[in-house]
mmCIF file of C-alpha atoms and ligand atoms in Angstrom:
data_model
loop_
_atom_site.group_PDB
_atom_site.id
_atom_site.type_symbol
_atom_site.label_atom_id
_atom_site.label_comp_id
_atom_site.label_asym_id
_atom_site.label_seq_id
_atom_site.Cartn_x
_atom_site.Cartn_y
_atom_site.Cartn_z
ATOM 1 C CA MET A 1 28.685 12.188 4.106
ATOM 2 C CA LYS A 2 27.489 9.941 1.269
ATOM 3 C CA ILE A 3 24.227 8.024 0.887
ATOM 4 C CA PHE A 4 24.685 4.299 1.681
ATOM 5 C CA ASP A 5 24.449 2.897 -1.813
ATOM 6 C CA VAL A 6 21.919 0.051 -1.664
ATOM 7 C CA TYR A 7 19.452 0.995 -4.424
ATOM 8 C CA PRO A 8 20.156 0.663 -8.170
ATOM 9 C CA ILE A 9 18.468 3.899 -9.214
ATOM 10 C CA ASN A 10 17.227 5.592 -12.369
ATOM 11 C CA ASN A 11 18.929 8.893 -13.013
ATOM 12 C CA ILE A 12 15.693 10.889 -12.626
ATOM 13 C CA ASN A 13 14.766 13.485 -10.013
ATOM 14 C CA ILE A 14 10.969 13.577 -9.558
ATOM 15 C CA THR A 15 9.879 16.913 -8.144
ATOM 16 C CA LYS A 16 6.120 17.027 -8.709
ATOM 17 C CA GLY A 17 3.169 14.652 -8.895
ATOM 18 C CA ILE A 18 -0.551 14.963 -9.630
ATOM 19 C CA GLY A 19 -2.835 11.930 -9.802
ATOM 20 C CA SER A 20 -1.094 9.262 -11.888
ATOM 21 C CA ASN A 21 1.456 11.643 -13.401
ATOM 22 C CA VAL A 22 4.802 12.864 -12.122
ATOM 23 C CA TRP A 23 7.295 15.429 -13.434
ATOM 24 C CA ASP A 24 11.081 15.595 -13.169
ATOM 25 C CA ASP A 25 13.260 18.619 -12.452
ATOM 26 C CA GLN A 26 13.497 19.281 -16.209
ATOM 27 C CA GLY A 27 9.703 19.479 -16.504
ATOM 28 C CA VAL A 28 9.409 16.106 -18.282
ATOM 29 C CA GLN A 29 6.084 14.360 -17.563
ATOM 30 C CA TYR A 30 5.897 10.624 -16.758
ATOM 31 C CA LEU A 31 2.895 8.297 -16.410
ATOM 32 C CA ASP A 32 3.173 6.439 -13.111
ATOM 33 C CA MET A 33 2.090 2.818 -13.665
ATOM 34 C CA TYR A 34 4.280 1.831 -10.694
ATOM 35 C CA GLY A 35 2.639 3.982 -7.994
ATOM 36 C CA GLY A 36 6.011 4.491 -6.334
ATOM 37 C CA HIS A 37 6.035 0.718 -5.650
ATOM 38 C CA ALA A 38 2.313 0.190 -4.946
ATOM 39 C CA VAL A 39 2.315 3.029 -2.420
ATOM 40 C CA ILE A 40 0.340 5.733 -4.229
ATOM 41 C CA SER A 41 -3.204 4.489 -3.721
ATOM 42 C CA ILE A 42 -5.354 7.604 -4.232
ATOM 43 C CA GLY A 43 -3.030 9.506 -6.575
ATOM 44 C CA HIS A 44 -0.190 11.947 -5.987
ATOM 45 C CA THR A 45 -1.035 15.142 -4.050
ATOM 46 C CA HIS A 46 -4.770 14.422 -3.898
ATOM 47 C CA PRO A 47 -6.343 17.722 -2.691
ATOM 48 C CA HIS A 48 -8.254 16.114 0.217
ATOM 49 C CA TYR A 49 -5.079 14.332 1.361
ATOM 50 C CA VAL A 50 -2.982 17.497 1.164
ATOM 51 C CA GLN A 51 -5.636 19.504 3.023
ATOM 52 C CA ARG A 52 -6.094 16.918 5.792
ATOM 53 C CA LEU A 53 -2.340 16.655 6.405
ATOM 54 C CA GLN A 54 -1.935 20.431 6.313
ATOM 55 C CA ASP A 55 -4.801 20.976 8.757
ATOM 56 C CA GLN A 56 -3.422 18.335 11.117
ATOM 57 C CA LEU A 57 0.087 19.756 10.968
ATOM 58 C CA HIS A 58 -1.252 23.134 12.069
ATOM 59 C CA LYS A 59 -2.896 21.473 15.096
ATOM 60 C CA ILE A 60 -0.368 18.845 16.261
ATOM 61 C CA GLY A 61 1.853 16.464 14.287
ATOM 62 C CA PHE A 62 2.969 14.056 16.976
ATOM 63 C CA TYR A 63 2.421 13.058 20.525
ATOM 64 C CA SER A 64 3.212 9.658 22.014
ATOM 65 C CA ASN A 65 0.951 6.646 22.589
ATOM 66 C CA SER A 66 0.828 7.555 26.278
ATOM 67 C CA ILE A 67 -2.185 9.836 25.703
ATOM 68 C CA GLN A 68 -5.554 9.554 23.962
ATOM 69 C CA ILE A 69 -5.354 9.852 20.179
ATOM 70 C CA PRO A 70 -8.999 9.850 18.991
ATOM 71 C CA LEU A 71 -7.799 9.884 15.360
ATOM 72 C CA GLN A 72 -6.732 6.238 15.885
ATOM 73 C CA GLN A 73 -10.279 5.214 16.819
ATOM 74 C CA GLU A 74 -11.683 7.243 13.915
ATOM 75 C CA LEU A 75 -9.325 5.357 11.597
ATOM 76 C CA ALA A 76 -10.215 1.981 13.167
ATOM 77 C CA THR A 77 -13.932 2.680 12.692
ATOM 78 C CA LYS A 78 -13.569 3.752 9.058
ATOM 79 C CA LEU A 79 -11.186 0.873 8.297
ATOM 80 C CA GLY A 80 -13.608 -1.584 9.859
ATOM 81 C CA LYS A 81 -16.390 -0.272 7.627
ATOM 82 C CA ILE A 82 -14.457 -0.208 4.361
ATOM 83 C CA SER A 83 -12.801 -3.611 4.928
ATOM 84 C CA GLY A 84 -15.899 -5.314 6.338
ATOM 85 C CA LYS A 85 -13.878 -6.438 9.407
ATOM 86 C CA GLU A 86 -15.720 -4.287 11.927
ATOM 87 C CA ASP A 87 -15.132 -6.631 14.883
ATOM 88 C CA PHE A 88 -11.326 -6.724 14.365
ATOM 89 C CA GLN A 89 -8.809 -4.652 16.414
ATOM 90 C CA LEU A 90 -6.244 -2.244 14.962
ATOM 91 C CA PHE A 91 -2.578 -1.902 15.957
ATOM 92 C CA LEU A 92 -0.630 0.811 14.155
ATOM 93 C CA CYS A 93 3.061 0.863 13.245
ATOM 94 C CA ASN A 94 5.228 2.416 10.535
ATOM 95 C CA SER A 95 6.056 0.007 7.694
ATOM 96 C CA GLY A 96 5.247 -3.305 6.066
ATOM 97 C CA ALA A 97 8.093 -5.276 7.599
ATOM 98 C CA GLU A 98 7.172 -3.946 11.002
ATOM 99 C CA ALA A 99 3.528 -4.927 10.480
ATOM 100 C CA ASN A 100 4.543 -8.516 9.646
ATOM 101 C CA GLU A 101 7.050 -8.612 12.493
ATOM 102 C CA ASN A 102 4.258 -7.658 14.905
ATOM 103 C CA ALA A 103 1.812 -10.116 13.323
ATOM 104 C CA LEU A 104 4.263 -13.003 13.669
ATOM 105 C CA LYS A 105 5.233 -12.047 17.189
ATOM 106 C CA LEU A 106 1.589 -11.761 18.208
ATOM 107 C CA ALA A 107 0.854 -15.190 16.713
ATOM 108 C CA SER A 108 3.686 -16.650 18.778
ATOM 109 C CA PHE A 109 2.502 -14.909 21.974
ATOM 110 C CA TYR A 110 -1.045 -16.126 21.324
ATOM 111 C CA THR A 111 -0.192 -19.767 20.598
ATOM 112 C CA GLY A 112 2.911 -20.108 22.782
ATOM 113 C CA ARG A 113 4.531 -21.754 19.736
ATOM 114 C CA LYS A 114 7.584 -21.008 17.560
ATOM 115 C CA LYS A 115 7.160 -22.482 14.074
ATOM 116 C CA ILE A 116 5.972 -20.475 11.110
ATOM 117 C CA ILE A 117 4.944 -21.717 7.680
ATOM 118 C CA ALA A 118 5.866 -19.479 4.723
ATOM 119 C CA PHE A 119 5.921 -20.191 0.992
ATOM 120 C CA SER A 120 8.258 -20.316 -1.979
ATOM 121 C CA LYS A 121 8.888 -16.887 -3.559
ATOM 122 C CA ALA A 122 7.364 -15.113 -0.546
ATOM 123 C CA PHE A 123 8.469 -11.606 0.382
ATOM 124 C CA HIS A 124 7.509 -10.341 3.827
ATOM 125 C CA GLY A 125 10.043 -7.577 4.551
ATOM 126 C CA ARG A 126 13.543 -7.064 5.901
ATOM 127 C CA THR A 127 13.290 -7.065 9.703
ATOM 128 C CA SER A 128 14.461 -10.184 11.521
ATOM 129 C CA LEU A 129 11.469 -12.537 11.501
ATOM 130 C CA ALA A 130 9.865 -11.010 8.394
ATOM 131 C CA VAL A 131 13.079 -11.573 6.436
ATOM 132 C CA ALA A 132 13.438 -15.090 7.835
ATOM 133 C CA CYS A 133 9.997 -15.761 6.283
ATOM 134 C CA THR A 134 11.178 -14.318 2.960
ATOM 135 C CA ASP A 135 12.302 -16.792 0.317
ATOM 136 C CA ASN A 136 15.497 -14.995 -0.682
ATOM 137 C CA PRO A 137 18.653 -16.182 1.093
ATOM 138 C CA SER A 138 20.647 -13.236 -0.287
ATOM 139 C CA ILE A 139 18.840 -10.763 2.005
ATOM 140 C CA ILE A 140 18.856 -12.986 5.124
ATOM 141 C CA ALA A 141 21.822 -12.046 7.341
ATOM 142 C CA PRO A 142 23.438 -14.864 9.327
ATOM 143 C CA VAL A 143 21.911 -13.485 12.539
ATOM 144 C CA ASN A 144 18.412 -13.786 11.000
ATOM 145 C CA GLU A 145 18.786 -17.460 10.089
ATOM 146 C CA THR A 146 16.424 -19.663 12.081
ATOM 147 C CA ASP A 147 15.007 -23.184 12.106
ATOM 148 C CA ASN A 148 11.629 -21.800 13.086
ATOM 149 C CA VAL A 149 10.480 -21.065 9.535
ATOM 150 C CA ILE A 150 9.273 -23.900 7.314
ATOM 151 C CA PHE A 151 9.078 -23.081 3.584
ATOM 152 C CA LEU A 152 6.499 -24.990 1.553
ATOM 153 C CA PRO A 153 5.710 -24.784 -2.164
ATOM 154 C CA PHE A 154 3.125 -22.059 -2.951
ATOM 155 C CA ASN A 155 -0.408 -23.332 -3.665
ATOM 156 C CA ASP A 156 0.562 -26.943 -2.872
ATOM 157 C CA ALA A 157 -2.356 -28.396 -0.893
ATOM 158 C CA ASP A 158 -0.718 -31.776 -0.262
ATOM 159 C CA ALA A 159 2.516 -30.337 1.123
ATOM 160 C CA LEU A 160 0.549 -28.075 3.466
ATOM 161 C CA ALA A 161 -1.688 -30.883 4.704
ATOM 162 C CA GLN A 162 1.301 -33.138 5.301
ATOM 163 C CA CYS A 163 3.203 -30.462 7.202
ATOM 164 C CA PHE A 164 0.265 -29.853 9.546
ATOM 165 C CA GLN A 165 -0.237 -33.577 10.010
ATOM 166 C CA GLU A 166 3.397 -34.023 11.051
ATOM 167 C CA GLN A 167 3.925 -30.918 13.182
ATOM 168 C CA GLY A 168 0.603 -29.077 13.441
ATOM 169 C CA ASP A 169 0.804 -28.687 17.217
ATOM 170 C CA THR A 170 4.050 -26.691 16.907
ATOM 171 C CA ILE A 171 2.817 -24.240 14.246
ATOM 172 C CA ALA A 172 2.231 -20.689 15.494
ATOM 173 C CA ALA A 173 1.293 -19.153 12.145
ATOM 174 C CA VAL A 174 0.946 -19.488 8.407
ATOM 175 C CA ILE A 175 1.870 -16.278 6.565
ATOM 176 C CA ILE A 176 0.894 -15.763 2.945
ATOM 177 C CA GLU A 177 0.469 -12.943 0.431
ATOM 178 C CA GLY A 178 -2.924 -13.055 -1.336
ATOM 179 C CA ILE A 179 -1.061 -12.136 -4.513
ATOM 180 C CA GLN A 180 2.712 -12.469 -4.387
ATOM 181 C CA GLY A 181 4.248 -9.156 -5.441
ATOM 182 C CA VAL A 182 8.043 -9.346 -5.393
ATOM 183 C CA GLY A 183 7.691 -13.037 -6.358
ATOM 184 C CA GLY A 184 6.214 -11.966 -9.714
ATOM 185 C CA ILE A 185 2.397 -11.572 -9.337
ATOM 186 C CA HIS A 186 1.242 -15.052 -8.398
ATOM 187 C CA ILE A 187 -2.253 -15.460 -6.987
ATOM 188 C CA ALA A 188 -2.871 -17.725 -3.997
ATOM 189 C CA THR A 189 -5.794 -19.874 -5.098
ATOM 190 C CA ASP A 190 -9.074 -19.523 -3.244
ATOM 191 C CA ASP A 191 -8.946 -23.230 -2.378
ATOM 192 C CA PHE A 192 -5.470 -22.912 -0.926
ATOM 193 C CA LEU A 193 -6.487 -19.966 1.298
ATOM 194 C CA ARG A 194 -9.559 -21.882 2.456
ATOM 195 C CA GLN A 195 -7.338 -24.852 3.282
ATOM 196 C CA ILE A 196 -5.013 -22.596 5.294
ATOM 197 C CA ARG A 197 -8.045 -21.271 7.185
ATOM 198 C CA ALA A 198 -9.323 -24.764 7.924
ATOM 199 C CA LEU A 199 -5.960 -26.167 9.048
ATOM 200 C CA CYS A 200 -5.176 -23.128 11.216
ATOM 201 C CA THR A 201 -8.556 -23.510 12.907
ATOM 202 C CA GLN A 202 -8.098 -27.267 13.351
ATOM 203 C CA TYR A 203 -4.594 -26.997 14.831
ATOM 204 C CA GLY A 204 -4.988 -23.702 16.710
ATOM 205 C CA ALA A 205 -2.527 -21.798 14.503
ATOM 206 C CA VAL A 206 -2.851 -18.174 13.334
ATOM 207 C CA TYR A 207 -3.565 -17.359 9.680
ATOM 208 C CA ILE A 208 -1.680 -14.168 8.748
ATOM 209 C CA ALA A 209 -2.742 -12.504 5.500
ATOM 210 C CA ASP A 210 0.153 -10.330 4.287
ATOM 211 C CA SER A 211 -1.825 -7.608 2.539
ATOM 212 C CA ILE A 212 0.978 -5.078 2.344
ATOM 213 C CA GLN A 213 1.158 -5.023 -1.435
ATOM 214 C CA CYS A 214 -2.022 -6.831 -2.519
ATOM 215 C CA GLY A 215 -4.288 -5.209 0.082
ATOM 216 C CA TYR A 216 -5.904 -1.846 0.629
ATOM 217 C CA GLY A 217 -8.262 -2.131 -2.329
ATOM 218 C CA ARG A 218 -5.626 -2.827 -4.971
ATOM 219 C CA SER A 219 -7.171 -6.138 -6.053
ATOM 220 C CA GLY A 220 -10.677 -4.666 -6.320
ATOM 221 C CA LYS A 221 -11.596 -6.071 -2.884
ATOM 222 C CA PHE A 222 -10.200 -4.471 0.259
ATOM 223 C CA PHE A 223 -8.045 -7.550 0.973
ATOM 224 C CA SER A 224 -7.202 -9.827 -1.956
ATOM 225 C CA HIS A 225 -7.486 -12.749 0.491
ATOM 226 C CA ASP A 226 -11.219 -11.933 0.638
ATOM 227 C CA PHE A 227 -11.742 -13.591 -2.764
ATOM 228 C CA ALA A 228 -11.533 -16.930 -0.886
ATOM 229 C CA GLY A 229 -14.548 -15.987 1.256
ATOM 230 C CA VAL A 230 -12.867 -16.770 4.605
ATOM 231 C CA ASP A 231 -11.371 -14.491 7.257
ATOM 232 C CA ALA A 232 -7.724 -14.530 8.291
ATOM 233 C CA ASP A 233 -6.825 -14.001 11.959
ATOM 234 C CA ILE A 234 -4.430 -11.116 11.269
ATOM 235 C CA TYR A 235 -4.081 -8.876 8.182
ATOM 236 C CA SER A 236 -0.903 -6.827 7.764
ATOM 237 C CA MET A 237 -1.079 -3.549 5.847
ATOM 238 C CA ALA A 238 1.247 -0.710 4.788
ATOM 239 C CA LYS A 239 2.088 0.645 1.285
ATOM 240 C CA GLY A 240 -1.222 2.163 0.065
ATOM 241 C CA MET A 241 -2.368 2.923 3.599
ATOM 242 C CA GLY A 242 -0.827 6.401 3.797
ATOM 243 C CA ASN A 243 -0.459 7.216 0.073
ATOM 244 C CA GLY A 244 3.241 7.789 0.784
ATOM 245 C CA PHE A 245 3.119 8.833 4.413
ATOM 246 C CA PRO A 246 4.889 6.040 6.350
ATOM 247 C CA ILE A 247 2.237 4.065 8.216
ATOM 248 C CA GLY A 248 1.575 0.360 8.627
ATOM 249 C CA GLY A 249 -0.713 -1.703 10.761
ATOM 250 C CA ILE A 250 -2.241 -5.030 11.578
ATOM 251 C CA ILE A 251 -5.871 -5.803 12.161
ATOM 252 C CA ILE A 252 -6.468 -8.601 14.606
ATOM 253 C CA ALA A 253 -9.435 -10.954 15.021
ATOM 254 C CA PRO A 254 -11.488 -10.537 18.207
ATOM 255 C CA HIS A 255 -10.392 -13.842 19.789
ATOM 256 C CA ILE A 256 -6.771 -12.617 20.061
ATOM 257 C CA ALA A 257 -6.758 -10.510 23.215
ATOM 258 C CA PRO A 258 -4.340 -7.648 23.851
ATOM 259 C CA LYS A 259 -2.134 -7.302 26.929
ATOM 260 C CA TYR A 260 -0.363 -4.110 27.996
ATOM 261 C CA SER A 261 3.117 -3.833 26.448
ATOM 262 C CA MET A 262 2.948 -7.009 24.319
ATOM 263 C CA LEU A 263 3.332 -4.737 21.245
ATOM 264 C CA GLY A 264 4.443 -1.127 21.071
ATOM 265 C CA THR A 265 6.130 1.602 19.042
ATOM 266 C CA THR A 266 7.109 5.232 19.462
ATOM 267 C CA PHE A 267 5.893 6.615 16.138
ATOM 268 C CA GLY A 268 3.084 4.194 15.244
ATOM 269 C CA GLY A 269 -0.371 5.763 15.031
ATOM 270 C CA ASN A 270 0.805 9.350 15.501
ATOM 271 C CA HIS A 271 -1.545 12.219 14.674
ATOM 272 C CA LEU A 272 -0.092 13.033 11.285
ATOM 273 C CA ALA A 273 0.067 9.394 10.162
ATOM 274 C CA CYS A 274 -3.562 8.878 11.185
ATOM 275 C CA ALA A 275 -4.607 12.007 9.274
ATOM 276 C CA ALA A 276 -2.890 10.626 6.148
ATOM 277 C CA ALA A 277 -4.521 7.203 6.542
ATOM 278 C CA LEU A 278 -7.931 8.752 7.194
ATOM 279 C CA ALA A 279 -7.653 10.884 4.069
ATOM 280 C CA VAL A 280 -6.856 7.737 2.055
ATOM 281 C CA VAL A 281 -9.838 5.781 3.366
ATOM 282 C CA GLU A 282 -12.140 8.772 2.840
ATOM 283 C CA VAL A 283 -11.046 9.263 -0.767
ATOM 284 C CA MET A 284 -11.259 5.517 -1.476
ATOM 285 C CA LYS A 285 -14.861 5.541 -0.303
ATOM 286 C CA ASP A 286 -15.949 8.862 -1.844
ATOM 287 C CA GLU A 287 -14.394 8.109 -5.232
ATOM 288 C CA ASN A 288 -15.260 4.407 -5.321
ATOM 289 C CA LEU A 289 -11.635 3.509 -5.941
ATOM 290 C CA MET A 290 -11.997 -0.219 -5.327
ATOM 291 C CA SER A 291 -14.544 -0.513 -8.150
ATOM 292 C CA ASN A 292 -12.304 1.645 -10.317
ATOM 293 C CA ALA A 293 -9.332 -0.667 -9.595
ATOM 294 C CA SER A 294 -11.454 -3.635 -10.565
ATOM 295 C CA GLU A 295 -12.833 -2.047 -13.738
ATOM 296 C CA ILE A 296 -9.612 -0.500 -15.071
ATOM 297 C CA GLY A 297 -7.654 -3.595 -14.023
ATOM 298 C CA ASP A 298 -9.990 -5.869 -16.013
ATOM 299 C CA TYR A 299 -9.716 -3.557 -19.011
ATOM 300 C CA LEU A 300 -5.909 -3.481 -18.847
ATOM 301 C CA MET A 301 -5.662 -7.269 -18.582
ATOM 302 C CA GLN A 302 -8.145 -7.837 -21.385
ATOM 303 C CA GLU A 303 -6.165 -5.538 -23.715
ATOM 304 C CA LEU A 304 -2.739 -6.828 -22.645
ATOM 305 C CA LYS A 305 -3.877 -10.389 -23.420
ATOM 306 C CA LYS A 306 -4.404 -9.277 -27.034
ATOM 307 C CA ILE A 307 -0.698 -8.441 -27.444
ATOM 308 C CA PRO A 308 0.739 -11.751 -28.660
ATOM 309 C CA LEU A 309 4.265 -11.136 -27.452
ATOM 310 C CA LEU A 310 3.233 -10.710 -23.814
ATOM 311 C CA GLN A 311 2.755 -13.979 -21.972
ATOM 312 C CA ASN A 312 0.823 -15.049 -18.897
ATOM 313 C CA VAL A 313 -0.994 -11.782 -18.280
ATOM 314 C CA ARG A 314 -2.263 -12.207 -14.730
ATOM 315 C CA GLY A 315 -3.411 -10.399 -11.615
ATOM 316 C CA ARG A 316 -6.429 -8.909 -9.928
ATOM 317 C CA GLY A 317 -7.574 -5.313 -10.093
ATOM 318 C CA LEU A 318 -4.606 -2.979 -10.431
ATOM 319 C CA MET A 319 -2.003 -5.545 -9.424
ATOM 320 C CA ILE A 320 -0.998 -6.962 -12.784
ATOM 321 C CA GLY A 321 1.975 -8.897 -14.117
ATOM 322 C CA PHE A 322 3.033 -10.339 -17.432
ATOM 323 C CA ASP A 323 6.113 -12.087 -18.794
ATOM 324 C CA VAL A 324 8.164 -10.644 -21.631
ATOM 325 C CA PRO A 325 10.343 -12.875 -23.797
ATOM 326 C CA ASP A 326 14.132 -12.619 -23.604
ATOM 327 C CA THR A 327 14.171 -10.705 -26.898
ATOM 328 C CA HIS A 328 12.229 -7.878 -25.211
ATOM 329 C CA LYS A 329 13.614 -8.056 -21.705
ATOM 330 C CA ASP A 330 14.497 -4.350 -21.847
ATOM 331 C CA LEU A 331 10.788 -3.404 -22.232
ATOM 332 C CA LYS A 332 10.664 -1.747 -18.806
ATOM 333 C CA LYS A 333 13.683 0.432 -19.650
ATOM 334 C CA ARG A 334 12.278 1.287 -23.074
ATOM 335 C CA LEU A 335 8.912 2.291 -21.654
ATOM 336 C CA LEU A 336 10.735 4.606 -19.293
ATOM 337 C CA SER A 337 13.228 6.155 -21.696
ATOM 338 C CA ASN A 338 11.136 6.218 -24.902
ATOM 339 C CA LYS A 339 7.605 6.648 -23.554
ATOM 340 C CA LYS A 340 8.204 8.239 -20.138
ATOM 341 C CA ILE A 341 6.218 5.569 -18.300
ATOM 342 C CA PHE A 342 7.252 4.076 -14.953
ATOM 343 C CA THR A 343 6.465 0.387 -14.444
ATOM 344 C CA GLY A 344 7.626 -2.175 -11.897
ATOM 345 C CA GLU A 345 9.402 -5.462 -12.488
ATOM 346 C CA ALA A 346 10.073 -8.856 -10.955
ATOM 347 C CA LYS A 347 12.779 -11.339 -11.797
ATOM 348 C CA PRO A 348 13.107 -12.730 -14.431
ATOM 349 C CA ASN A 349 11.487 -10.641 -17.186
ATOM 350 C CA VAL A 350 8.206 -9.847 -15.448
ATOM 351 C CA ILE A 351 6.619 -6.411 -15.761
ATOM 352 C CA ARG A 352 4.578 -5.434 -12.712
ATOM 353 C CA LEU A 353 1.871 -2.783 -12.841
ATOM 354 C CA LEU A 354 0.974 -1.186 -9.510
ATOM 355 C CA PRO A 355 -0.561 2.210 -10.373
ATOM 356 C CA SER A 356 -2.786 4.422 -8.279
ATOM 357 C CA LEU A 357 -6.267 2.963 -7.757
ATOM 358 C CA ALA A 358 -7.573 6.151 -9.375
ATOM 359 C CA LEU A 359 -5.949 5.376 -12.747
ATOM 360 C CA THR A 360 -8.310 6.473 -15.536
ATOM 361 C CA LYS A 361 -9.206 4.564 -18.695
ATOM 362 C CA SER A 362 -7.459 7.159 -20.850
ATOM 363 C CA GLU A 363 -4.275 6.796 -18.776
ATOM 364 C CA ALA A 364 -4.554 3.016 -19.186
ATOM 365 C CA ASP A 365 -4.863 3.619 -22.940
ATOM 366 C CA VAL A 366 -1.696 5.726 -22.982
ATOM 367 C CA PHE A 367 0.143 2.796 -21.391
ATOM 368 C CA LEU A 368 -1.402 0.234 -23.765
ATOM 369 C CA THR A 369 -0.554 2.239 -26.892
ATOM 370 C CA ALA A 370 3.006 2.763 -25.688
ATOM 371 C CA THR A 371 3.419 -0.938 -24.915
ATOM 372 C CA ARG A 372 2.031 -1.996 -28.313
ATOM 373 C CA GLU A 373 4.482 0.360 -30.022
ATOM 374 C CA GLU A 374 7.481 -0.796 -27.996
ATOM 375 C CA VAL A 375 6.889 -4.514 -28.546
ATOM 376 C CA ARG A 376 6.435 -3.896 -32.290
ATOM 377 C CA ASN A 377 9.834 -2.175 -32.544
HETATM 378 C C1 PLP B 401 4.080 -8.445 0.485
HETATM 379 C C2 PLP B 401 5.040 -7.524 1.189
HETATM 380 N N1 PLP B 401 5.226 -7.665 2.508
HETATM 381 C C3 PLP B 401 6.059 -6.850 3.184
HETATM 382 C C4 PLP B 401 6.760 -5.842 2.554
HETATM 383 C C5 PLP B 401 7.683 -4.954 3.334
HETATM 384 O O1 PLP B 401 7.189 -3.666 3.431
HETATM 385 P P1 PLP B 401 8.151 -2.448 3.813
HETATM 386 O O2 PLP B 401 9.094 -2.242 2.676
HETATM 387 O O3 PLP B 401 7.221 -1.288 4.038
HETATM 388 O O4 PLP B 401 8.875 -2.824 5.060
HETATM 389 C C6 PLP B 401 6.594 -5.662 1.173
HETATM 390 C C7 PLP B 401 7.338 -4.607 0.449
HETATM 391 O O5 PLP B 401 7.548 -4.649 -0.750
HETATM 392 C C8 PLP B 401 5.718 -6.529 0.471
HETATM 393 O O6 PLP B 401 5.540 -6.415 -0.856
#
């Protein structure tokens, strides 16, 4: 049997990782400024993470949601504390798309409505409703096409106000990334998020903060939407949540009440996944990783802005993007082949940095020196 060939891959076999560094099967070391696509939040093979997973595996790895799993409550309590959303409710699943799918479904159950507002360049995942809310027709299968999703221009206050005025009583939810990731690192303005909050409250719609890439401390705050100073009704999370162990979740405001069977999953919230997520939250707190993300992120952006060739350096914390001119559009490839540094990208010609939140200043300096050298050549 062959692997279904859907990923354009680099010809590299990574076999080891420690912190923000990984090694291939030839022993070559790479600096990971990509975090395995924003997933590695506390660093590869963090000792506390490895120990907690190992200990759990020796006790029990999985049992279904038909029994008590106190690890879920322990996670909910710690997540409430670190995110500041202590009165919210946690539902656990397995991936980002699934988190958004559940958020959207819950919004529709809650409001009894069908319409969803999403924005230009949004990416919300590949399951049916999440992909329908994604602004990329090439990944929407005919069966996922629907009239229920309204796309509006990102950060356009007038368009949003007009849409609510015309059809506010049919809107179940507004879904928005605090910082668009796949779309190329674009920040939702604080004013725009506050307007979403106000209109959702006025019209009885649900504000869904897709925090799958921009959340979990990456921006320097637990949710990047928090910069606007207002709460969403549902936050979706995945990526950094398990530092590589597949886990996702939504946290839900207290006014949205649960009913038996309205949501459910076989694997979501299993013992091993909870142990991984607990280890992440514990390390984030003990090692002050949100402040580190903020500090190292500011430093990286300040230094990147000094490189004349790089344009529109932008982001928050350790979610950073910049544009490279056409003449240097192979910068990502050159950093990988010449300097052994992994970075992310977005179309067209955007470099995306999504490293571990534990990235050190000296690792940031390695990246900066390499980038300066590659744009000079
Ligand atoms: C903002 C956002 N939402 C949702 C998803 C989907 O997450 P997953 O790939 O875990 O399904 C992603 C993944 O890149 C994302 O960046």
